[in-house]
mmCIF file of C-alpha atoms and ligand atoms in Angstrom:
data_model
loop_
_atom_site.group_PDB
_atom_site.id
_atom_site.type_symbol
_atom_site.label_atom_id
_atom_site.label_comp_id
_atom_site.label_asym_id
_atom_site.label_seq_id
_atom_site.Cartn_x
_atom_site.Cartn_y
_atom_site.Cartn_z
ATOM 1 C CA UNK A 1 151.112 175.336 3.674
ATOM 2 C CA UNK A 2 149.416 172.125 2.977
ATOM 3 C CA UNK A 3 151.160 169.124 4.642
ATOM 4 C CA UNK A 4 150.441 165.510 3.635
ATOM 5 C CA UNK A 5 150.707 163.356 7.504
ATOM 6 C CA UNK A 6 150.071 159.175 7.538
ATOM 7 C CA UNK A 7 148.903 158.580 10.632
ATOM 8 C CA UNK A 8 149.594 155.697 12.154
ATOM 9 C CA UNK A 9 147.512 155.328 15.324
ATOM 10 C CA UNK A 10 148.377 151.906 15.650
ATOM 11 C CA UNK A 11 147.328 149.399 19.554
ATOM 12 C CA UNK A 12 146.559 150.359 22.988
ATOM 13 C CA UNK A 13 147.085 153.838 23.553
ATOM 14 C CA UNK A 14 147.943 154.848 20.265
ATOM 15 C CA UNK A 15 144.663 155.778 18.924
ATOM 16 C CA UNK A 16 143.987 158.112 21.611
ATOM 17 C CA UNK A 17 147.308 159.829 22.043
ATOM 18 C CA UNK A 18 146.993 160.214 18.043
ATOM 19 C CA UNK A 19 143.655 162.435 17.923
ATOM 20 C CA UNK A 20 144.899 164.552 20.864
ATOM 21 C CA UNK A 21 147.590 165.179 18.727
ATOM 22 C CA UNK A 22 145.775 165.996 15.564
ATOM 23 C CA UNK A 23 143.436 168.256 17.619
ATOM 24 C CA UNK A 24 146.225 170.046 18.361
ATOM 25 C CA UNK A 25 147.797 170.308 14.740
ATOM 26 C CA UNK A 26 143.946 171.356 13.658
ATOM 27 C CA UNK A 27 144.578 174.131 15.842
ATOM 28 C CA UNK A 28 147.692 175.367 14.660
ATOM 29 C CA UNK A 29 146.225 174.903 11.200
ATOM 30 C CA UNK A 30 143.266 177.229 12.127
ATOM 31 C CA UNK A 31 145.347 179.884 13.595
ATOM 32 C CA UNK A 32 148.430 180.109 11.591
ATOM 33 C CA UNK A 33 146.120 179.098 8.006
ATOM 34 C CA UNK A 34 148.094 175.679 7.355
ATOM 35 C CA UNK A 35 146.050 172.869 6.114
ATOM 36 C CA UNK A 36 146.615 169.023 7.135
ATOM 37 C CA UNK A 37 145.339 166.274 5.728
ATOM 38 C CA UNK A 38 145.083 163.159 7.429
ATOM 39 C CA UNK A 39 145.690 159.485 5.510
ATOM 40 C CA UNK A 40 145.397 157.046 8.511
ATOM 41 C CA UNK A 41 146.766 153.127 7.892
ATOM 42 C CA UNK A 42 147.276 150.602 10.146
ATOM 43 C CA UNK A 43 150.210 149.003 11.303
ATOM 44 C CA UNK A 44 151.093 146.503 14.593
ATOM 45 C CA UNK A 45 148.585 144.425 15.997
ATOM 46 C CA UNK A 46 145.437 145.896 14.411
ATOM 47 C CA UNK A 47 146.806 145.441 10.944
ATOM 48 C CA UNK A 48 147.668 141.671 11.778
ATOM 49 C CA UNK A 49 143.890 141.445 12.797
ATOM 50 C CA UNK A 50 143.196 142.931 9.160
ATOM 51 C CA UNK A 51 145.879 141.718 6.958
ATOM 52 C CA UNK A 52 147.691 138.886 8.680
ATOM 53 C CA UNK A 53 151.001 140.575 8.570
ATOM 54 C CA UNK A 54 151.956 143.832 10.875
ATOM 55 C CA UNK A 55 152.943 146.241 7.968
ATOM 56 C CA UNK A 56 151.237 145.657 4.069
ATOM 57 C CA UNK A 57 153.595 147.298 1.548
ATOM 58 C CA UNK A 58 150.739 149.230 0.304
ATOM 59 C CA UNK A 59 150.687 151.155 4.396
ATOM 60 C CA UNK A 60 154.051 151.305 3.866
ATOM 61 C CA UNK A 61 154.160 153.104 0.373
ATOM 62 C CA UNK A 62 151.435 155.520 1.505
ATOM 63 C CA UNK A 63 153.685 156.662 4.353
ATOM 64 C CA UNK A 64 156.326 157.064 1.839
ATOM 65 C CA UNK A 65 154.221 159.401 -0.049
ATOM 66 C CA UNK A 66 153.053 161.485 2.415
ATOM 67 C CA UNK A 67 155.222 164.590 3.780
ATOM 68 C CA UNK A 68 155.584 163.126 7.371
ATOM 69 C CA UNK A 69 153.729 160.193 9.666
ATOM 70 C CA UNK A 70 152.149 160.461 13.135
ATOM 71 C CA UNK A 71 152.805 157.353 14.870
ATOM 72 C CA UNK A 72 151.297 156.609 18.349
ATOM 73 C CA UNK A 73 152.475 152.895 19.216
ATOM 74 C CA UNK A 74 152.042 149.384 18.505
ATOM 75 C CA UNK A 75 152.397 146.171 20.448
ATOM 76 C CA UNK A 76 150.105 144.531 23.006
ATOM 77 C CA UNK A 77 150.634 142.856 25.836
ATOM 78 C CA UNK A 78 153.910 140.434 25.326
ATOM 79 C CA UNK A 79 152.945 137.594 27.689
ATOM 80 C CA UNK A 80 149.018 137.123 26.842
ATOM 81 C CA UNK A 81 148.662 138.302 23.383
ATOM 82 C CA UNK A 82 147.491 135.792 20.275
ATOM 83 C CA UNK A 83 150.125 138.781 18.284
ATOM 84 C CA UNK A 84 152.609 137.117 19.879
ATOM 85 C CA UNK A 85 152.143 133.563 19.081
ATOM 86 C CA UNK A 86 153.559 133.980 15.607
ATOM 87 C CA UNK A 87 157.099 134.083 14.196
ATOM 88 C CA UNK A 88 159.301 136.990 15.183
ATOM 89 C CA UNK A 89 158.711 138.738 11.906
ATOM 90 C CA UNK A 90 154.698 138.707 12.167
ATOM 91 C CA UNK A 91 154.706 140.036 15.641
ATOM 92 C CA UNK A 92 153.272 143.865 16.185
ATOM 93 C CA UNK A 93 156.745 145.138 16.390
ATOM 94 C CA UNK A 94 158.417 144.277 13.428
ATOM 95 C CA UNK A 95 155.580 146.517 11.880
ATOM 96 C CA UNK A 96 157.672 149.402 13.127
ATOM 97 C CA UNK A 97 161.281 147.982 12.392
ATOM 98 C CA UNK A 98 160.009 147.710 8.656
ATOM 99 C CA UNK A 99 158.682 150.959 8.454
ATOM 100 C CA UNK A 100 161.716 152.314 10.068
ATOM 101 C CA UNK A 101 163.757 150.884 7.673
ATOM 102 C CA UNK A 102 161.788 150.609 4.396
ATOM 103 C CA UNK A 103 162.275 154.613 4.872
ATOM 104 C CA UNK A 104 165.528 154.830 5.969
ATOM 105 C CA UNK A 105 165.164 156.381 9.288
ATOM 106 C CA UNK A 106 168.510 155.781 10.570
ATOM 107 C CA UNK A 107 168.500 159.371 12.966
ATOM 108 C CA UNK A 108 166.162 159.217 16.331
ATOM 109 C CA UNK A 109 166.017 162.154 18.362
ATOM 110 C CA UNK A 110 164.557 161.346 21.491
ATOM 111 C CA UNK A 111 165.127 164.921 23.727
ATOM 112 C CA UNK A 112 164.763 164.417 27.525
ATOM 113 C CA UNK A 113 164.054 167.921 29.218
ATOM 114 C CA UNK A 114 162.833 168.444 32.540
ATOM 115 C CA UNK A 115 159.987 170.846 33.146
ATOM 116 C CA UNK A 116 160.451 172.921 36.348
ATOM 117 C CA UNK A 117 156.542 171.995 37.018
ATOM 118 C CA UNK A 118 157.505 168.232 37.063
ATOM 119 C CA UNK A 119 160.429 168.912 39.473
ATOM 120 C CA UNK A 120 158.140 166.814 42.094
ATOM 121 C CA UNK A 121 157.487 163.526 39.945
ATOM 122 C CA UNK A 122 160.962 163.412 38.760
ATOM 123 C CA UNK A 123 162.361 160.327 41.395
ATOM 124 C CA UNK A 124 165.520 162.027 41.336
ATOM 125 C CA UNK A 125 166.666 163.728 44.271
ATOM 126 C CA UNK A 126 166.680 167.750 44.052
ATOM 127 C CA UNK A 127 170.086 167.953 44.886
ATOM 128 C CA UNK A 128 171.105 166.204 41.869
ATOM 129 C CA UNK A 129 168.616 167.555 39.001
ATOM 130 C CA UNK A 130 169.311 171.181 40.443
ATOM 131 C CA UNK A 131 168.955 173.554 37.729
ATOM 132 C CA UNK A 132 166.819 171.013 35.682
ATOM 133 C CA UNK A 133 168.338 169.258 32.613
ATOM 134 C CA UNK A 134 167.842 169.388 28.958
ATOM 135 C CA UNK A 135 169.371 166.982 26.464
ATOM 136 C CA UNK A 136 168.672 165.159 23.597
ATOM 137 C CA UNK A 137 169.442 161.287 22.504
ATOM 138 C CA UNK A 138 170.872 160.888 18.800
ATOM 139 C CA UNK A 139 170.346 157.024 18.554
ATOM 140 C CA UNK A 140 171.334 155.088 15.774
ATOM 141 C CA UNK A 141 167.749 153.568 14.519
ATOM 142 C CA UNK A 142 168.553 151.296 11.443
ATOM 143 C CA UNK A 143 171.410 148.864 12.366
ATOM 144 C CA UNK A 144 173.085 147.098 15.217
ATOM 145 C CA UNK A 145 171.451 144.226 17.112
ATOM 146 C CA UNK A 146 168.010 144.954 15.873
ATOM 147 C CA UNK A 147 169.001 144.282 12.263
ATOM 148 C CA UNK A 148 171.746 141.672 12.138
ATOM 149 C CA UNK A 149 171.242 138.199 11.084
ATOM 150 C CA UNK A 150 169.880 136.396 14.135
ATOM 151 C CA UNK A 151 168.555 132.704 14.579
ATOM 152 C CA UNK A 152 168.252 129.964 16.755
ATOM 153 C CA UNK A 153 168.963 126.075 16.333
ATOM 154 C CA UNK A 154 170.019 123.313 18.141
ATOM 155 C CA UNK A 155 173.434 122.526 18.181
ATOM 156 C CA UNK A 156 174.477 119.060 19.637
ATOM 157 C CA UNK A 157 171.251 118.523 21.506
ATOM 158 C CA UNK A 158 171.394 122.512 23.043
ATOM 159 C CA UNK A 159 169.418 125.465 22.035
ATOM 160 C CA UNK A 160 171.376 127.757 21.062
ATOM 161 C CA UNK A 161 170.313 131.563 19.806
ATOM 162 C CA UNK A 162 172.176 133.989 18.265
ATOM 163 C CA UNK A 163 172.017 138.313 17.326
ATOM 164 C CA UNK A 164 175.280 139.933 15.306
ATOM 165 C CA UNK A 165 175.832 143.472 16.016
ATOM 166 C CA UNK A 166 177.086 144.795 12.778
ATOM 167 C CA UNK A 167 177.753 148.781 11.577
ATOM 168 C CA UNK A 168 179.645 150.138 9.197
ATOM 169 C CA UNK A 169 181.794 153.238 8.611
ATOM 170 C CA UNK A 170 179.106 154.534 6.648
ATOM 171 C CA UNK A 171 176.442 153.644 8.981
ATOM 172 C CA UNK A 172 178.249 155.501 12.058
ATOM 173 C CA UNK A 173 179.544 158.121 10.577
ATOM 174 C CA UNK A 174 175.740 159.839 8.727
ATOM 175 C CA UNK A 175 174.432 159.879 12.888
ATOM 176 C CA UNK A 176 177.646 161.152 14.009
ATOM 177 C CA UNK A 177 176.881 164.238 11.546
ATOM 178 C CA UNK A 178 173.648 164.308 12.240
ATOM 179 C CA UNK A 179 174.737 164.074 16.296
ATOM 180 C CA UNK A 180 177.422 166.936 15.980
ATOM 181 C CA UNK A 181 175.232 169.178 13.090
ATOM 182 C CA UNK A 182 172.145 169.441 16.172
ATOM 183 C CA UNK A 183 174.777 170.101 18.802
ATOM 184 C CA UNK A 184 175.928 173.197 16.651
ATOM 185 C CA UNK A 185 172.407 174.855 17.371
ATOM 186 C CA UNK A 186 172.744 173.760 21.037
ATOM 187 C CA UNK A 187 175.061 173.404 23.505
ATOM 188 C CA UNK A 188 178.019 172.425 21.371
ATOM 189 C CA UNK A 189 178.292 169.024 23.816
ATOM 190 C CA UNK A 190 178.585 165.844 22.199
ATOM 191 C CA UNK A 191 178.940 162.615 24.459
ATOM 192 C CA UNK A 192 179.136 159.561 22.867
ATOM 193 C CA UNK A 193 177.965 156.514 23.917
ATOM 194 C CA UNK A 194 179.793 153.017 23.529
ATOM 195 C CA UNK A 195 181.008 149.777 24.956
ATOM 196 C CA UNK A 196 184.905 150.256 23.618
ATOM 197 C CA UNK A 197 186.164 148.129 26.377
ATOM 198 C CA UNK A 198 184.681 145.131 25.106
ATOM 199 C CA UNK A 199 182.959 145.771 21.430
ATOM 200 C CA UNK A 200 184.385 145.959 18.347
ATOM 201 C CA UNK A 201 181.274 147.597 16.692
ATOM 202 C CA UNK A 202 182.054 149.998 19.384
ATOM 203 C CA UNK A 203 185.834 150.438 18.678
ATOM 204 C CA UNK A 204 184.850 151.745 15.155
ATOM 205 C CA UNK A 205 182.076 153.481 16.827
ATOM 206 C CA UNK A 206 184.869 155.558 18.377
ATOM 207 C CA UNK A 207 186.899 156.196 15.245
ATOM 208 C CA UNK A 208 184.551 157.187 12.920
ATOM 209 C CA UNK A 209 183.141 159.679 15.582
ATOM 210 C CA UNK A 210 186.254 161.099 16.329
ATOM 211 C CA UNK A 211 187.288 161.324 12.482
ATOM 212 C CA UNK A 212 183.482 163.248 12.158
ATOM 213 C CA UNK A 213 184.776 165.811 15.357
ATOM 214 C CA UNK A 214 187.063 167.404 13.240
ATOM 215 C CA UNK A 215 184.819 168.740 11.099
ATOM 216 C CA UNK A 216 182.934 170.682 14.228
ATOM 217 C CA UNK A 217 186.377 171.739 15.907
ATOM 218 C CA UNK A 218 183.499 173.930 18.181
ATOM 219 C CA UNK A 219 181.653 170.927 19.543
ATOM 220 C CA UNK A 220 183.582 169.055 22.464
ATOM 221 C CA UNK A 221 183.133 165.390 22.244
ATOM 222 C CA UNK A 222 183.695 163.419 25.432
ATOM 223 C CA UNK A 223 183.008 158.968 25.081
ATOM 224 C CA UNK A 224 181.393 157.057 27.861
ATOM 225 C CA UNK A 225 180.972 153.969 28.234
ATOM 226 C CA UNK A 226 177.084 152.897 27.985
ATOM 227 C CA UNK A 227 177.430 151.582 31.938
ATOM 228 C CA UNK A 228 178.964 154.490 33.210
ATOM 229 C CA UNK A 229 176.294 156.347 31.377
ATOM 230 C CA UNK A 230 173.430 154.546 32.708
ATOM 231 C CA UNK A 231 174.738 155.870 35.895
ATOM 232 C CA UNK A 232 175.771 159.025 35.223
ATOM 233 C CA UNK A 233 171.970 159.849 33.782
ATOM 234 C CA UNK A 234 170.852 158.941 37.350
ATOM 235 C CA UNK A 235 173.774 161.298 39.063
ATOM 236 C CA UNK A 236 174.169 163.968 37.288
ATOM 237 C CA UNK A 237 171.918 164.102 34.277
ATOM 238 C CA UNK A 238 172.690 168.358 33.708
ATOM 239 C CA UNK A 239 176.276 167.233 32.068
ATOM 240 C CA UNK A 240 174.494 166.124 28.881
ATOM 241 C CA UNK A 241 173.612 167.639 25.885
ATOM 242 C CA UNK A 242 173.757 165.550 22.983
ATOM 243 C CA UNK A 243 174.036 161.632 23.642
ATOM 244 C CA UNK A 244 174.974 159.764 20.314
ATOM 245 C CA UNK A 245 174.794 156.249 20.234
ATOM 246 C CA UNK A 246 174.145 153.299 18.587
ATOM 247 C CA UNK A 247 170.596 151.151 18.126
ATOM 248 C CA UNK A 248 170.502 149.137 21.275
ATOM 249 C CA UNK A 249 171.880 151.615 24.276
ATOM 250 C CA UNK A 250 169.403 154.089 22.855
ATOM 251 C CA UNK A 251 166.688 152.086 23.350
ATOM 252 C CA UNK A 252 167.628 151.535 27.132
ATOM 253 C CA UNK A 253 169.142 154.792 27.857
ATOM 254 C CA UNK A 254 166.234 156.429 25.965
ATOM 255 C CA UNK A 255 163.849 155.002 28.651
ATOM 256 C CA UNK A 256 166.005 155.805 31.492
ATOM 257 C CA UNK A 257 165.975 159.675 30.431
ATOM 258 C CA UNK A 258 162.906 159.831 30.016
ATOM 259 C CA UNK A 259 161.667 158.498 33.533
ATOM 260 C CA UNK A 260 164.149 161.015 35.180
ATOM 261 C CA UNK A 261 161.797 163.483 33.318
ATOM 262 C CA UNK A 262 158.759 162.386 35.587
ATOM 263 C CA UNK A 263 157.106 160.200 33.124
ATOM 264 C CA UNK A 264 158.021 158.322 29.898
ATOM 265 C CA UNK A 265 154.109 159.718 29.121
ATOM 266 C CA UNK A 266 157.057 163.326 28.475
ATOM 267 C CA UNK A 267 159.164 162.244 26.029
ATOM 268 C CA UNK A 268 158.708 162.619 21.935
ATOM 269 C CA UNK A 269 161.004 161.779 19.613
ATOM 270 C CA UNK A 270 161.551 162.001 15.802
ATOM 271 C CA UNK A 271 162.955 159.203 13.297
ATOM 272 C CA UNK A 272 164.594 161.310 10.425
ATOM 273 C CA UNK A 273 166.363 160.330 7.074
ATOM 274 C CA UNK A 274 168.933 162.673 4.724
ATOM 275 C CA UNK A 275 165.532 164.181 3.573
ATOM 276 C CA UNK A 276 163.213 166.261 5.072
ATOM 277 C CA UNK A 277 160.515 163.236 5.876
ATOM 278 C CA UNK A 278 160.061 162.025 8.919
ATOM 279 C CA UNK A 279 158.192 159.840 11.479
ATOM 280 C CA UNK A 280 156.941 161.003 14.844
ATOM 281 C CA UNK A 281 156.290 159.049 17.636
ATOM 282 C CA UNK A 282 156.199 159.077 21.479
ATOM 283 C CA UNK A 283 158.758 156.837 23.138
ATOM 284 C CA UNK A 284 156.999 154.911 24.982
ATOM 285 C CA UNK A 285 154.501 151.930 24.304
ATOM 286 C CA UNK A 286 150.589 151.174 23.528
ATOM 287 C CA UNK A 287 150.373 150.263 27.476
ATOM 288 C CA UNK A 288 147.708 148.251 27.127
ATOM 289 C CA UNK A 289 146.734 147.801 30.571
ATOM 290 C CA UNK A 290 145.165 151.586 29.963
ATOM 291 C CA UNK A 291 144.176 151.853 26.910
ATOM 292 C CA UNK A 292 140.528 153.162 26.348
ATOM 293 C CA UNK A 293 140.205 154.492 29.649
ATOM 294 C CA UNK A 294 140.753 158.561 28.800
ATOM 295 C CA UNK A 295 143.868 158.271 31.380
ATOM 296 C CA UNK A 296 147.089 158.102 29.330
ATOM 297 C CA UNK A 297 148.761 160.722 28.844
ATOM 298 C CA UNK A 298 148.934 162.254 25.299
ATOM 299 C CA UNK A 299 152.012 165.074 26.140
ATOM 300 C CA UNK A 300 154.917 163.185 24.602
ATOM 301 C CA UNK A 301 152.262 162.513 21.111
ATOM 302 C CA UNK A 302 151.365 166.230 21.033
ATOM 303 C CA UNK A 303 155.625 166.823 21.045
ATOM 304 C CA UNK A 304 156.131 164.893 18.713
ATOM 305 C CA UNK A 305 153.717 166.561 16.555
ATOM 306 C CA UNK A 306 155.582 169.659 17.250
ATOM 307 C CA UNK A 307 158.850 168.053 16.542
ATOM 308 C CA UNK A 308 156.850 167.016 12.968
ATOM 309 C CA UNK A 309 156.210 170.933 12.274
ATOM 310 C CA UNK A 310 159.884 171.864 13.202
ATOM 311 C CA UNK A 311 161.871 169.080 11.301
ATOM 312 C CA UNK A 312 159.382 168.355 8.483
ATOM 313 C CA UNK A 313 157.469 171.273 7.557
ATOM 314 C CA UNK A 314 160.250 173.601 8.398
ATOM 315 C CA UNK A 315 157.312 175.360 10.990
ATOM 316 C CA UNK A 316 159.571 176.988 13.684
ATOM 317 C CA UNK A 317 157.084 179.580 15.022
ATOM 318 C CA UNK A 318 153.901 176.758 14.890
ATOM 319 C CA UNK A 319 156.595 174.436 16.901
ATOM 320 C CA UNK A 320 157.199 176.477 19.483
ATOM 321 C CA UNK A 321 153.579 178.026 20.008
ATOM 322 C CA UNK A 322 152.647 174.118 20.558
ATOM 323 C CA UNK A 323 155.680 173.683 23.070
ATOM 324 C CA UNK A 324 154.831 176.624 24.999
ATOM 325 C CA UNK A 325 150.847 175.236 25.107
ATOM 326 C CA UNK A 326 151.956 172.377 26.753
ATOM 327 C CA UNK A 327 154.588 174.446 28.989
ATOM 328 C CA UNK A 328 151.611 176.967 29.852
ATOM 329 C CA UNK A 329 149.437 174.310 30.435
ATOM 330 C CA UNK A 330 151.560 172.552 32.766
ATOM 331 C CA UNK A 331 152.270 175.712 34.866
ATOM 332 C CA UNK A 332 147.908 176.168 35.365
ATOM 333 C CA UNK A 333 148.536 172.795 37.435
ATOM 334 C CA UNK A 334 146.846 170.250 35.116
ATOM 335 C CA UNK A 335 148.377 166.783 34.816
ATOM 336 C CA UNK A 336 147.546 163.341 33.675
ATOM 337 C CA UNK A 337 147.435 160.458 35.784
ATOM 338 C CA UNK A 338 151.163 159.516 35.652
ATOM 339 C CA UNK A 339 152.594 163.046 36.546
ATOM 340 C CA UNK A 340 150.189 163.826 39.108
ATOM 341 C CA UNK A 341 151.742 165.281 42.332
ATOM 342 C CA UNK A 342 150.010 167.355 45.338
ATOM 343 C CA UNK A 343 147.883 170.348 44.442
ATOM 344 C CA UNK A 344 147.648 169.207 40.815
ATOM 345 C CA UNK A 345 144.518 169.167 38.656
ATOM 346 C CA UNK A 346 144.056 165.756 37.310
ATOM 347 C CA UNK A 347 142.742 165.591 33.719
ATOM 348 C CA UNK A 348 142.158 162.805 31.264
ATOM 349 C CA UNK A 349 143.413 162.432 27.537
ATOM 350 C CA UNK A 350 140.839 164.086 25.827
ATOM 351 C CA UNK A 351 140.738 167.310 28.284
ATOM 352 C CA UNK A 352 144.549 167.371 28.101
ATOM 353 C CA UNK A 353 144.327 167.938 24.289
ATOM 354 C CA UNK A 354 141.669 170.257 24.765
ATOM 355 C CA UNK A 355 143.926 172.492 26.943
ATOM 356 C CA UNK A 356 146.729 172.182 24.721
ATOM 357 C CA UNK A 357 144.900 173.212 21.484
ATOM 358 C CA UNK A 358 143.232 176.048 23.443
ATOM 359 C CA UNK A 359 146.599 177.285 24.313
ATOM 360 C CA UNK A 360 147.499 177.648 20.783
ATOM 361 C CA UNK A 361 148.402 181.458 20.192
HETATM 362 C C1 IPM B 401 161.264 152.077 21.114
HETATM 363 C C2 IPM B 401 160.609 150.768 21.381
HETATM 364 C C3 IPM B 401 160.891 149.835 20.205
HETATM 365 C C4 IPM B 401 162.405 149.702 20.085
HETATM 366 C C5 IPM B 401 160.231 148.455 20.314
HETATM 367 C C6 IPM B 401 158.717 148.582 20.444
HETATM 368 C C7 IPM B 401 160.596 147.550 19.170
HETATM 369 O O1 IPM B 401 161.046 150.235 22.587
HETATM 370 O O2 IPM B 401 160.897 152.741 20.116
HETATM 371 O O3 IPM B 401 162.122 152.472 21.901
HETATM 372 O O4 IPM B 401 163.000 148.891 20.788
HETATM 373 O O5 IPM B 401 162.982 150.443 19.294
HETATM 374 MG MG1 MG B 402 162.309 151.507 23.683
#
């Protein structure tokens, strides 16, 4: 197979995380004769270096060209950046909300699973993660809050700022499917994720999710409310399989699963549309208080990259050899910086990709 990626190794981190994950793909390429070819472009902070704007159209037709896109992350530092003294729309981020929906990538899967290894730098109590956990966030990626019309003016002397939270039917129901088709090849749990007590966005939420149930009578749907599951994520994180919910409480409850893993360094995730293109990226940010110093930790890249070869190239067998790499990996005792814990071996980026890519059977 010959597959077509964009990379996108983007600020900070990014670039690092990126070739540790392409080292890895080379590998599966070499053993299992696929062939990838790599188009990088730039997008966040170094493209508003470059171009003056976070995302050119031209980076952002190439990635629609391609077969799938790599992502690593984008941003710098918020507070004491000269990418931040711009208008919203110019800042690194917005790089990624245009990509993500110039292509339509309306389905993230972020999953959250708990490797027995990591049982130590999970902060969670034993007692409560017992028997581990493995679940997966559906979160809406193309509407809500981070789309809506927003703006701020001054309204009899005051500032005054303003975000709409809008979805429609349409919009809810395509990640309710999408929520409820990936809990038919797991657990058959679907919990979904709202603030009905308050929200109309969320009231329709509700509806249109439990109008979509009836079409997988086998999957039991439960609704939370997005403070109870906050909570419950901390308590008893084993109840969950699949979490569907909309743009916003991903976000938040994406992080929060994924430091109950041991480190948001863990967790992939995979921005899908009705097609089989897709973009992969790790969940968490270009930390730029490490970046360049061979200590971040390039797991949740190299899963995503796996995710890439299950979703997008239809690569089942390549997937899994990469998952069990890092699994095997992980159980010889080496760890990055951020999930070290006693009687670990402490390795950098680089070496971590090594040992990955070596473990590719
Ligand atoms: C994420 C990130 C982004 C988001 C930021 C960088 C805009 O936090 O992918 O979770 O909020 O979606
Ligand atoms: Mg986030």
């Amino acid at each position: 197979m010959d597959g077509k990626i964009v990379t996108i190794p983007g600020d900070g981190i990014g670039p690092e995380i990126v070739r540790e994950a392409c080292k890895v793909l080379d590998k599966i390429g070499k053993v299992y004769r696929h062939s990838f070819q790599y188009t990088p472009v730039l997008m966040g902070g170094c493209s508003i270096d470059e171009y003056g704007v976070p995302l050119t159209d031209e980076a952002l037709e190439t990635a629609r060209k391609s077969d799938a896109v790599l992502l690593g992350a984008v941003g710098g530092d918020v507070g004491n950046s000269r990418w931040y003294d711009v208008a919203p729309d110019l800042r690194p981020e917005a790089g990624l909300l245009a990509i993500r929906k110039g292509l339509n990538l309306f389905a993230n899967i972020r999953p959250a699973y708990l490797y027995g290894e990591l049982a130590d730098a999970c902060p969670l109590k034993k007692e409560i993660t017992g028997s581990g956990f493995d679940l997966v966030i559906m979160r809406e990626l193309t509407g809500g809050l981070y789309f809506g019309e927003r703006h701020t003016r001054e309204v009899n002397g005051v500032m005054e700022a303003t975000d709409t939270l809008t979805y429609n039917e349409n919009e809810i129901r395509r990640i309710a499917v999408k929520a409820f088709s990936i809990a038919m090849k797991r657990r058959k749990q679907v919990v979904s994720v709202d603030k009905a007590n308050v929200l109309d966005s969320s009231r329709l939420w509700r509806k249109v999710v439990e109008e979509v149930a009836k079409d997988y009578p086998e999957v039991e749907l439960r609704h939370m409310l997005v403070d109870n599951c906050a909570m419950q994520l901390v308590m008893n994180p084993g109840q969950f399989d699949v979490v569907l919910t909309e743009n916003m409480f991903g976000d938040i409850l994406s992080d929060e699963a994924s430091m109950i893993t041991g480190s948001i360094g863990m967790l992939s995730s995979a921005s899908l549309n009705e097609t089989k293109f897709g973009l992969y990226e790790p969940s968490h940010g270009s930390a730029p208080d490490i970046a360049g110093k061979d200590i971040a930790n390039p797991i949740a890249t190299i899963l995503s990259a796996a995710m890439m070869l299950r979703y997008s190239f239809d690569l089942d067998k390549e997937a899994n050899a990469v998952e069990a790499a890092v699994q095997k990996v992980l159980t010889d005792g080496f760890r990055t910086a951020d999930i070290m814990t006693a009687g670990g071996r402490q390795v950098g980026t680089s070496e971590m990709g090594d040992l990955i890519a070596e473990n590719i059977k």
